[in-house]
Tab-separated table of C-alpha atoms in Angstrom:
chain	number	residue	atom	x	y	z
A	1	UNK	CA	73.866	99.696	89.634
A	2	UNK	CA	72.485	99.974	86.069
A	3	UNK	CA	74.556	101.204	83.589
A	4	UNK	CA	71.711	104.102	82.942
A	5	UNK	CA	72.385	105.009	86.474
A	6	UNK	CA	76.148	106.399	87.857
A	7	UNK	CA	78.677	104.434	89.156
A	8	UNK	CA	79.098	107.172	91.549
A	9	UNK	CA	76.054	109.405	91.226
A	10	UNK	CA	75.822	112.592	91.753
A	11	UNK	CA	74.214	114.466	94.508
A	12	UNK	CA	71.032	116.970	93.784
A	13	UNK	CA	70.965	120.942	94.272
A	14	UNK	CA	67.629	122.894	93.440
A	15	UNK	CA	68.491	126.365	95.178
A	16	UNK	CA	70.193	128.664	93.406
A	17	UNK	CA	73.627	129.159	93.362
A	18	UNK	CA	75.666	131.932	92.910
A	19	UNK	CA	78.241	130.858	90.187
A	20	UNK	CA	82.434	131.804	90.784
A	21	UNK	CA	85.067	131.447	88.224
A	22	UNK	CA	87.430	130.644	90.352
A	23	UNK	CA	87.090	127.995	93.018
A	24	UNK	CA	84.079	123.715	98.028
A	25	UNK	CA	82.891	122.574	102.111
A	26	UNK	CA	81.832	119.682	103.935
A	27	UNK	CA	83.007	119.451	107.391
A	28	UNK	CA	85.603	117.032	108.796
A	29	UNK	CA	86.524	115.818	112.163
A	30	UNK	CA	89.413	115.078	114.255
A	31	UNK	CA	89.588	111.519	113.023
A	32	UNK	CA	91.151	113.415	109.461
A	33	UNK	CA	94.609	111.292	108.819
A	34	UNK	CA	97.315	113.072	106.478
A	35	UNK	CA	96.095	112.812	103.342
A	36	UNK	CA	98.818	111.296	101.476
A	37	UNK	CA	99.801	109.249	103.748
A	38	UNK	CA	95.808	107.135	104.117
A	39	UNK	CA	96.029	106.789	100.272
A	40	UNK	CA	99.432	105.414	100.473
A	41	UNK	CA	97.894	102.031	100.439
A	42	UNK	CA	95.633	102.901	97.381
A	43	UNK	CA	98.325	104.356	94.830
A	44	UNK	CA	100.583	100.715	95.805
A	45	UNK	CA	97.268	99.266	94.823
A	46	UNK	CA	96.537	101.601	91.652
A	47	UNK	CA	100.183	100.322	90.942
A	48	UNK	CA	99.812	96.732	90.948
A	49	UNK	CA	97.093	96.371	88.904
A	50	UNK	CA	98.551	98.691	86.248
A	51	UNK	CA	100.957	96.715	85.055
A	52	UNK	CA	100.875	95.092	81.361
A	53	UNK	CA	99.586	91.910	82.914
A	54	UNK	CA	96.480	93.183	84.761
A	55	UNK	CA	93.326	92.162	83.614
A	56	UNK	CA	90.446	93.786	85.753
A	57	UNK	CA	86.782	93.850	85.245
A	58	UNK	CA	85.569	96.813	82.409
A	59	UNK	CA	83.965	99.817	84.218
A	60	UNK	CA	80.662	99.009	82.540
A	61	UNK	CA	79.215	95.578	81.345
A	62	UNK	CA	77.363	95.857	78.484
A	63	UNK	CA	79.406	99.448	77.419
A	64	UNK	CA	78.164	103.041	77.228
A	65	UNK	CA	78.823	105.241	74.335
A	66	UNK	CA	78.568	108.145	77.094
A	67	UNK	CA	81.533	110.403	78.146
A	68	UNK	CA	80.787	112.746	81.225
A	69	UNK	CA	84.359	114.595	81.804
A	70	UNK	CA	84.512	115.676	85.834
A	71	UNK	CA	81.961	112.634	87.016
A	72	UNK	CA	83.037	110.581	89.511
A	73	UNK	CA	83.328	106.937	87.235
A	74	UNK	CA	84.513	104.678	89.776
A	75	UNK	CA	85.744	104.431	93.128
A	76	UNK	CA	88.293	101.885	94.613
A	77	UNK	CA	89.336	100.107	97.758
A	78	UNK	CA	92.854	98.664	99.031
A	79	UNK	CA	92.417	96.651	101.726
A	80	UNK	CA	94.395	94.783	104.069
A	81	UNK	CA	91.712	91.762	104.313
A	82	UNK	CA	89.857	91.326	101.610
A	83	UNK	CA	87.601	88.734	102.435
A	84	UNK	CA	86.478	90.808	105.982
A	85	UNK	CA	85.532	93.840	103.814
A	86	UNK	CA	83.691	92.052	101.110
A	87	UNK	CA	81.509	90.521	104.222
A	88	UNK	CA	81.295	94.016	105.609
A	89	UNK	CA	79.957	95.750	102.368
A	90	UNK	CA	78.039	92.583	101.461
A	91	UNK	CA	76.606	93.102	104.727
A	92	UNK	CA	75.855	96.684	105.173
A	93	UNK	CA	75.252	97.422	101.575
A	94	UNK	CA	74.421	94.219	99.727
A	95	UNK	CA	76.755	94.019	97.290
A	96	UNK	CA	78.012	91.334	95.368
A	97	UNK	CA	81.691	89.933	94.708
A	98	UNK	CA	82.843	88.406	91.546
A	99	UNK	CA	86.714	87.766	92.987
A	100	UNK	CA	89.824	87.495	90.118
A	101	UNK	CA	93.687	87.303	90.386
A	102	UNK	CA	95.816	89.552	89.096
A	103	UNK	CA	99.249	89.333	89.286
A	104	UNK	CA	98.887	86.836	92.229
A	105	UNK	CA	96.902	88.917	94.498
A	106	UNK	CA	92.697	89.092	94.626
A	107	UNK	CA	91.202	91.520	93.072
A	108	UNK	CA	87.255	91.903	93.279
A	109	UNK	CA	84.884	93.286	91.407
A	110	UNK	CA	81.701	94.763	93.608
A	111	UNK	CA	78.468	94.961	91.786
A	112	UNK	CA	74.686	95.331	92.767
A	113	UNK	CA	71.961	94.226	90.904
A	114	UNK	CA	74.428	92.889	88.161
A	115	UNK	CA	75.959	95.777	87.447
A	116	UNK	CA	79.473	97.407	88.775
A	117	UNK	CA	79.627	99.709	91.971
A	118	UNK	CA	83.630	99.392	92.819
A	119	UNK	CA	86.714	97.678	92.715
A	120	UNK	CA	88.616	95.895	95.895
A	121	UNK	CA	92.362	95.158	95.614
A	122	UNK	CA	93.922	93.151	98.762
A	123	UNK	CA	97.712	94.460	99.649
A	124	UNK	CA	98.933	93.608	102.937
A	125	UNK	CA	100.082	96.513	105.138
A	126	UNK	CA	103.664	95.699	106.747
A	127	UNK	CA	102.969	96.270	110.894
A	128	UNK	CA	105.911	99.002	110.543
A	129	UNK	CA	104.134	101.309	108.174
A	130	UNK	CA	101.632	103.939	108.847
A	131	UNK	CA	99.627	102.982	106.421
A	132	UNK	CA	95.772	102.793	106.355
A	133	UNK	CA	93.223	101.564	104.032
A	134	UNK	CA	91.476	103.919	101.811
A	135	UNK	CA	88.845	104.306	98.928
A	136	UNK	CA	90.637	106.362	95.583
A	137	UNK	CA	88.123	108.429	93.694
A	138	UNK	CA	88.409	108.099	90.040
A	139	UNK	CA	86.841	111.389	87.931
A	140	UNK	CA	86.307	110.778	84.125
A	141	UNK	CA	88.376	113.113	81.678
A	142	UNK	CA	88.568	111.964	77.852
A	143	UNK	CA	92.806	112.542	77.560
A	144	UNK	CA	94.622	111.075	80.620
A	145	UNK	CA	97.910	112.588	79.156
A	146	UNK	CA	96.367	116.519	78.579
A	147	UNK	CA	94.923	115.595	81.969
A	148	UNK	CA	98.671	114.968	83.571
A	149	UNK	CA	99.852	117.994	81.590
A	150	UNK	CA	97.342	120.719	82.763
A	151	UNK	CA	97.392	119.237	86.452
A	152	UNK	CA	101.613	119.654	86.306
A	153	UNK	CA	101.123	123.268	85.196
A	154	UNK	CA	98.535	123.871	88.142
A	155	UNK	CA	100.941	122.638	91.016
A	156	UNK	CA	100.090	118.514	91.093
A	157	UNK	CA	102.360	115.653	91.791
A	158	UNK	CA	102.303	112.885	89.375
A	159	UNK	CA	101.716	109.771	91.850
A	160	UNK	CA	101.208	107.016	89.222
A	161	UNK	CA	102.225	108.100	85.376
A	162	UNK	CA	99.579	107.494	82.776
A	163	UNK	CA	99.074	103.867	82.174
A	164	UNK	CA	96.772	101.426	80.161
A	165	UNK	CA	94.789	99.282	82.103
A	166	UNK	CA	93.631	96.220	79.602
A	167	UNK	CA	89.342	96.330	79.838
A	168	UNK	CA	89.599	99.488	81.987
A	169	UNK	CA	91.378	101.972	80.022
A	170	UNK	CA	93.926	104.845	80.535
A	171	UNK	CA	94.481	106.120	84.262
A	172	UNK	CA	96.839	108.263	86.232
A	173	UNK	CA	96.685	109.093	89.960
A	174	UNK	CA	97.729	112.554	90.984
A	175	UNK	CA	97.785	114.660	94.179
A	176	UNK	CA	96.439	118.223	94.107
A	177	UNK	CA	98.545	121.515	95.147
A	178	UNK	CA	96.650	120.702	98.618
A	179	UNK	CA	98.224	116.767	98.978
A	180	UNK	CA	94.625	115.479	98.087
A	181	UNK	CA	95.114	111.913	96.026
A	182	UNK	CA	92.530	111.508	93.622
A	183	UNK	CA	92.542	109.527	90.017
A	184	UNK	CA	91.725	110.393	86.468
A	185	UNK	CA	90.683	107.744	83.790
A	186	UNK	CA	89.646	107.222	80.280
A	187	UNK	CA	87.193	104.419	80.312
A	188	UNK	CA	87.006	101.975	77.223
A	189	UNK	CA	84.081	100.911	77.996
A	190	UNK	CA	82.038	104.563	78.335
A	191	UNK	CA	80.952	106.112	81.333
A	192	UNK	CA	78.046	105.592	83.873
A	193	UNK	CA	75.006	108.118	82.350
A	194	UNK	CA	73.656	110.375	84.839
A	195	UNK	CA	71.287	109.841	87.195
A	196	UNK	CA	69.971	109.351	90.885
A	197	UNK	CA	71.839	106.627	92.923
A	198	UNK	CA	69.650	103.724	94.392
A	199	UNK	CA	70.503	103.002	98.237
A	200	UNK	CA	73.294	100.765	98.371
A	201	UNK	CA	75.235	103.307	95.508
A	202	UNK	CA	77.578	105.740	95.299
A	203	UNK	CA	75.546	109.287	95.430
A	204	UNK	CA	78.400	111.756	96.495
A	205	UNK	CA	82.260	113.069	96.726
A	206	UNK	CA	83.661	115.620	99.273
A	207	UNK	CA	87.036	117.265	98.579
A	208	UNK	CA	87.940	118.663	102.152
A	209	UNK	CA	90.754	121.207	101.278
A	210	UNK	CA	93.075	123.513	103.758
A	211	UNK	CA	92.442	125.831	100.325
A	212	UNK	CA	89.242	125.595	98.703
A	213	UNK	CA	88.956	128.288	96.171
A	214	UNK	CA	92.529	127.851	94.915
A	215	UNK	CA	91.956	123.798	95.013
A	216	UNK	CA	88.471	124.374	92.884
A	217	UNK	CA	90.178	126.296	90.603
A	218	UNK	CA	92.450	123.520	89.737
A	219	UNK	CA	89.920	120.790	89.230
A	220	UNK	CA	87.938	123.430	87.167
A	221	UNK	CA	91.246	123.873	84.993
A	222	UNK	CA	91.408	120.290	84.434
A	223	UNK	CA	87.863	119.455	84.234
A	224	UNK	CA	86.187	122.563	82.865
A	225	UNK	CA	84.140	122.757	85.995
A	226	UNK	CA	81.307	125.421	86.759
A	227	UNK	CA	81.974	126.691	90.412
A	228	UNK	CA	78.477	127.501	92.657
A	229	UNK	CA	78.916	128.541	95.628
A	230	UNK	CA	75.510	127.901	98.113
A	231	UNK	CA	74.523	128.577	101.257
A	232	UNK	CA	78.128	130.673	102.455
A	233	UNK	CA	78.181	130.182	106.175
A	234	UNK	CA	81.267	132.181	108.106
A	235	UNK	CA	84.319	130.818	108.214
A	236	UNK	CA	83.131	127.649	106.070
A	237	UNK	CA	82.938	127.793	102.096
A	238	UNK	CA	81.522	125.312	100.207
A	239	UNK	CA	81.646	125.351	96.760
A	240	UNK	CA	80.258	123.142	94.461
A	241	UNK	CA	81.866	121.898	90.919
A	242	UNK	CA	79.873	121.226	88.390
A	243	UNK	CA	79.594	119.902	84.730
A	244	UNK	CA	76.733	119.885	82.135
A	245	UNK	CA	74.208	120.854	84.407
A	246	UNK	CA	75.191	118.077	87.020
A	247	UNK	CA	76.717	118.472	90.742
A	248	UNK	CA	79.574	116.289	90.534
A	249	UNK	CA	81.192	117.077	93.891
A	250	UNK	CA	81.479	119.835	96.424
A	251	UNK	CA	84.889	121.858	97.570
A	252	UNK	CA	84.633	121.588	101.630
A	253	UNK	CA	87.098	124.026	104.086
A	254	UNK	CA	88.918	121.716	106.697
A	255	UNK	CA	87.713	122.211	110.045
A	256	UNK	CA	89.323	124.825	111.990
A	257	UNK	CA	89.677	122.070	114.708
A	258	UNK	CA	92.481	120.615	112.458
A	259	UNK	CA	93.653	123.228	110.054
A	260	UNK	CA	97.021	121.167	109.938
A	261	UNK	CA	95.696	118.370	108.330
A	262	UNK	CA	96.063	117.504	105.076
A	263	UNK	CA	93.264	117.634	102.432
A	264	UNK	CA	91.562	114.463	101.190
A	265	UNK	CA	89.067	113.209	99.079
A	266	UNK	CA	85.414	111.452	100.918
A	267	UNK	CA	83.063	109.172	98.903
A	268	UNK	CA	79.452	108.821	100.019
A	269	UNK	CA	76.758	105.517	99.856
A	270	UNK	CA	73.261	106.578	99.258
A	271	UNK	CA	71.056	105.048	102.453
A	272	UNK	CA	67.404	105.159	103.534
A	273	UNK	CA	68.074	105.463	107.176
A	274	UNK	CA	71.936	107.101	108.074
A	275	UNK	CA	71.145	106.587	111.662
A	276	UNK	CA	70.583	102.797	111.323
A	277	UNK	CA	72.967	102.227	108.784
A	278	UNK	CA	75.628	104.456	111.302
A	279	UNK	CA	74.497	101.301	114.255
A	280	UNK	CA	74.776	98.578	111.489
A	281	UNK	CA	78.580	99.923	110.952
A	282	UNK	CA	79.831	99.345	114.280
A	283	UNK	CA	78.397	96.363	114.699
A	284	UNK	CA	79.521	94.856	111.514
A	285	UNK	CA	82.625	96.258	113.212
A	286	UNK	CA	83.424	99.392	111.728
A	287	UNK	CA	83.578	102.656	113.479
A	288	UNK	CA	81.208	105.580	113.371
A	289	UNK	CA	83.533	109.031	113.019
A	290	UNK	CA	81.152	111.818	112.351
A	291	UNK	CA	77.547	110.749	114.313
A	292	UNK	CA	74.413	111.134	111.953
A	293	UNK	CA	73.707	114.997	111.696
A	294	UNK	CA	71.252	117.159	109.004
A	295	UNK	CA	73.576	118.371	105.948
A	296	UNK	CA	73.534	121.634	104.828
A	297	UNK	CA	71.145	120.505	101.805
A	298	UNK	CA	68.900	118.870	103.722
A	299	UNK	CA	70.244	115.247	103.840
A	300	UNK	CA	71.495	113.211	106.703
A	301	UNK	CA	74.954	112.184	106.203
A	302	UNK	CA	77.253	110.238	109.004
A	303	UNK	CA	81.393	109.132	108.322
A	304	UNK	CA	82.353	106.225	109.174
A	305	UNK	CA	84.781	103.212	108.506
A	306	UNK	CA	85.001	99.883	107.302
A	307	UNK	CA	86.726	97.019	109.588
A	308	UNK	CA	90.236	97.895	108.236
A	309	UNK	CA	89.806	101.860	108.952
A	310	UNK	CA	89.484	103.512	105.427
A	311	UNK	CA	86.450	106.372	105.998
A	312	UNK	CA	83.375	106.718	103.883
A	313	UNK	CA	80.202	108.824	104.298
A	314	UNK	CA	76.309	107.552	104.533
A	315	UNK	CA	74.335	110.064	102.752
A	316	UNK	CA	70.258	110.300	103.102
A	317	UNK	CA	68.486	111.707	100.347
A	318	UNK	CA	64.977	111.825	99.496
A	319	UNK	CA	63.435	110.264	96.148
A	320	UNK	CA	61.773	113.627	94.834
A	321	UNK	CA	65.118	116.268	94.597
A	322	UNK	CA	66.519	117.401	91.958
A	323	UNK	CA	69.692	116.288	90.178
A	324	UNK	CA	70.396	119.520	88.044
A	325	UNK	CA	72.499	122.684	89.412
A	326	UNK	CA	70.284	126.153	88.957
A	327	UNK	CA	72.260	129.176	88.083
């Protein structure tokens, strides 16, 4: 990923959009685990490597005087093995692994083409515990402490208070008025610029919310989102959120299937071929949870998970859309 290019991109939207003040949907499945209780794993993680001691990789190598507030900056993984995922996304994706200690446990850096696409953290989860690996979605704000204020006034949970993170920056993990987990952070070392994701990237995030216009509206309060709703289809909003022109992720209704469930957050890898990257999955032993279908906007997107269960989406998307929102 080059540091011109986002760390996790954004998707594109050329149709118009009818714009809300208040307020997305991308459709789940059965497979849907609580919410708080997948990133259980992922906030012991956020955790550990907070402490004064850590010393993880900067977001971007060489920095960016950039600041996009509501982009998703970063994206990481807890895992239970972390030498069987970093074959499974070296695998599937081609990344690379630079691999560090911190605080007597591995924590590795993933890059492509040089540059940094996420962060893996190995914590072992005890056979007693319902607890299952996850990825944590990190979106940029430029205060972490305003951030931690506004989101207390809007009905959040503070999950992990405000810390400093030495090369990383300032961070907090939160969980919506929904139970969604999700992470906000500072970055020292600027933030990825905008642009389309190469395969192999980060090109998309999902919130999948039992209440999406009161859910967008708190994002928007903390991020200063614009709120589009396209193509309304019965029963099923999804609403986009927006910032400076650029979709930064989309507001999804759970499926009525499941309307228990807890809301969650979804992270997407740009791909050339979902179908073929769904069969490479399985048989680099992950599990396919949501088969290849057409999205709404045109792409092909399939969920699936890694070896040690935490879900991400494949997301096809031609070369030639657009990456700006239109009013």
């Amino acid at each position: 990923m080059h540091p011109q290019r986002d760390s996790t991109p954004i998707c594109a939207f050329n149709s118009a959009a009818k714009i809300r003040q208040k307020s997305g949907s991308y459709q789940a499945s059965r497979w849907i685990r609580r919410g708080v209780a997948i990133l259980a794993l992922c906030i012991a993680g956020t955790n550990f490597m907070s402490t004064a001691s850590a010393q993880v990789p900067a977001l971007l190598q060489p920095t960016n005087p950039e600041t996009h507030i509501g982009k998703i900056v970063f994206v990481e993984l807890v895992t239970p093995d972390l030498n069987i995922a970093k074959r499974f996304y070296s695998s599937l994706f081609g990344w690379s692994f630079q691999t560090t200690q911190i605080n007597n446990s591995d924590y590795a850096q993933a890059t492509m083409n040089g540059y940094p696409v996420a962060g893996l953290i190995q914590k072992t989860i005890p056979d007693n515990e319902l607890r299952q690996s996850a990825w944590l979605t990190f979106i940029s704000v430029a205060n972490v402490d305003a951030a931690r204020s506004i989101a207390l006034q809007h009905g959040a949970k503070i999950l992990v208070e405000p810390r400093d993170v030495p090369n990383r920056g300032r961070q907090a993990v939160f969980a919506d008025p929904q139970g969604a987990v999700f992470a906000v952070l500072a970055s020292t070392s600027g933030d990825p610029a905008d642009g389309l994701s190469e395969p192999g990237e980060w090109i998309w995030s999902s919130l999948i919310s039992s209440d999406p216009d009161n859910a967008a509206s708190f994002y928007q309060a903390i991020f200063d989102y614009e709120i589009f709703e396209t193509n309304p289809v019965p029963g099923q909003e999804h609403l986009i959120m927006a910032s400076t022109k650029y979709a930064r992720a989309s507001v999804n209704s759970l499926p009525t299937i499941a309307p228990n469930r807890h809301s969650h957050w979804i992270n997407f890898v740009r791909v050339s071929d979902a179908v073929a990257m769904a069969a490479r999955v399985v048989s680099l032993g992950g599990r396919v949870l949501v088969e290849p279908r057409i999205d709404r906007q045109g792409g092909k997107v399939a969920i699936v998970t890694d070896p040690g269960g935490a879900p991400f989406g494949l997301l096809e998307w031609p070369d030639g859309e657009q990456q700006e929102v239109a009013k």
